[in-house]
Tab-separated table of C-alpha atoms in Angstrom:
chain	number	residue	atom	x	y	z
A	85	MET	CA	-20.615	-1.753	-19.729
A	86	HIS	CA	-19.567	-4.454	-18.030
A	87	LYS	CA	-19.208	-4.691	-13.445
A	88	VAL	CA	-16.297	-6.517	-11.736
A	89	ASP	CA	-17.044	-8.309	-9.127
A	90	PRO	CA	-15.037	-8.373	-6.243
A	91	ILE	CA	-15.848	-11.542	-4.408
A	92	GLN	CA	-15.588	-13.337	-8.399
A	93	ILE	CA	-12.053	-12.406	-8.071
A	94	MET	CA	-10.968	-13.329	-4.812
A	95	LEU	CA	-13.772	-16.473	-4.843
A	96	SER	CA	-10.674	-17.680	-8.696
A	97	ASP	CA	-7.879	-15.583	-6.691
A	98	ILE	CA	-9.058	-19.093	-3.458
A	99	PHE	CA	-9.332	-21.622	-6.647
A	100	GLU	CA	-6.367	-21.244	-7.874
A	101	LYS	CA	-4.517	-21.659	-4.620
A	102	VAL	CA	-7.296	-24.499	-4.264
A	103	PHE	CA	-6.447	-26.648	-6.518
A	104	TYR	CA	-3.989	-25.653	-9.563
A	105	ASN	CA	-1.185	-24.901	-5.690
A	106	LYS	CA	-0.359	-21.140	-7.698
A	107	GLU	CA	0.415	-18.590	-6.029
A	108	PRO	CA	-0.363	-15.243	-6.936
A	109	SER	CA	1.967	-13.527	-7.681
A	110	HIS	CA	3.136	-10.801	-5.987
A	111	LYS	CA	5.573	-9.581	-2.878
A	112	VAL	CA	4.488	-7.615	-0.306
A	113	CYS	CA	6.619	-4.299	-0.315
A	114	GLU	CA	9.591	-3.292	1.293
A	115	ASP	CA	9.333	0.079	0.895
A	116	CYS	CA	6.420	0.027	3.127
A	117	ASP	CA	6.718	-2.996	5.575
A	118	GLY	CA	3.162	-4.267	3.185
A	119	ASP	CA	1.106	-1.778	4.923
A	120	GLY	CA	0.561	0.837	1.930
A	121	TRP	CA	1.462	3.946	3.722
A	122	TYR	CA	4.688	4.914	5.695
A	123	GLU	CA	4.814	8.419	8.048
A	124	ALA	CA	6.764	11.188	6.775
A	125	GLU	CA	8.501	13.544	8.745
A	126	TYR	CA	8.081	18.014	8.033
A	127	PRO	CA	8.960	20.987	9.123
A	128	ARG	CA	5.877	22.766	11.089
A	129	PRO	CA	7.572	25.985	10.162
A	130	GLN	CA	7.568	28.807	12.906
A	131	ASN	CA	4.289	31.472	13.431
A	132	PHE	CA	2.535	33.562	15.204
A	133	ASP	CA	0.804	30.648	17.201
A	134	ARG	CA	3.881	28.525	17.776
A	135	ASP	CA	6.709	30.760	19.043
A	136	VAL	CA	8.719	27.312	17.893
A	137	GLY	CA	9.391	25.464	14.856
A	138	TYR	CA	8.765	21.626	14.959
A	139	LEU	CA	9.359	18.788	12.410
A	140	ASP	CA	5.794	16.688	13.161
A	141	THR	CA	4.657	13.332	10.236
A	142	ARG	CA	2.274	12.539	8.452
A	143	ARG	CA	0.690	9.204	6.685
A	144	VAL	CA	1.880	9.427	3.134
A	145	GLU	CA	0.963	6.840	-0.099
A	146	CYS	CA	3.555	4.560	-0.288
A	147	GLU	CA	4.860	5.229	-3.864
A	148	TRP	CA	6.311	1.716	-4.843
A	149	CYS	CA	2.520	0.270	-4.746
A	150	SER	CA	0.354	2.849	-4.905
A	151	GLY	CA	-0.867	2.203	-1.609
A	152	THR	CA	-1.493	-1.457	-1.746
A	153	GLY	CA	0.522	-3.410	0.210
A	154	LEU	CA	2.709	-5.295	-2.664
A	155	LEU	CA	4.536	-5.822	-5.760
A	156	GLU	CA	4.006	-7.809	-8.054
A	157	ASP	CA	6.626	-10.492	-8.533
A	158	GLU	CA	8.927	-9.460	-11.557
A	159	ASP	CA	10.346	-12.772	-11.717
A	160	GLU	CA	6.641	-14.852	-12.959
């Protein structure tokens, strides 16, 4: 089975940029601002340890970019 070498992929991207002036066909995800995640609120209800319920936040992976922060450019 053929292994994918991340260094070779990175070097081929650099080669494309330097010698052919091609930019990768990706753009920054607007939903997560390129972070790959966003903070979502979820309710923490009242229980025996907590006398009042409240809203808490947690990190959620962006569904649009699958956590990469980049989207493929559809114009090309």
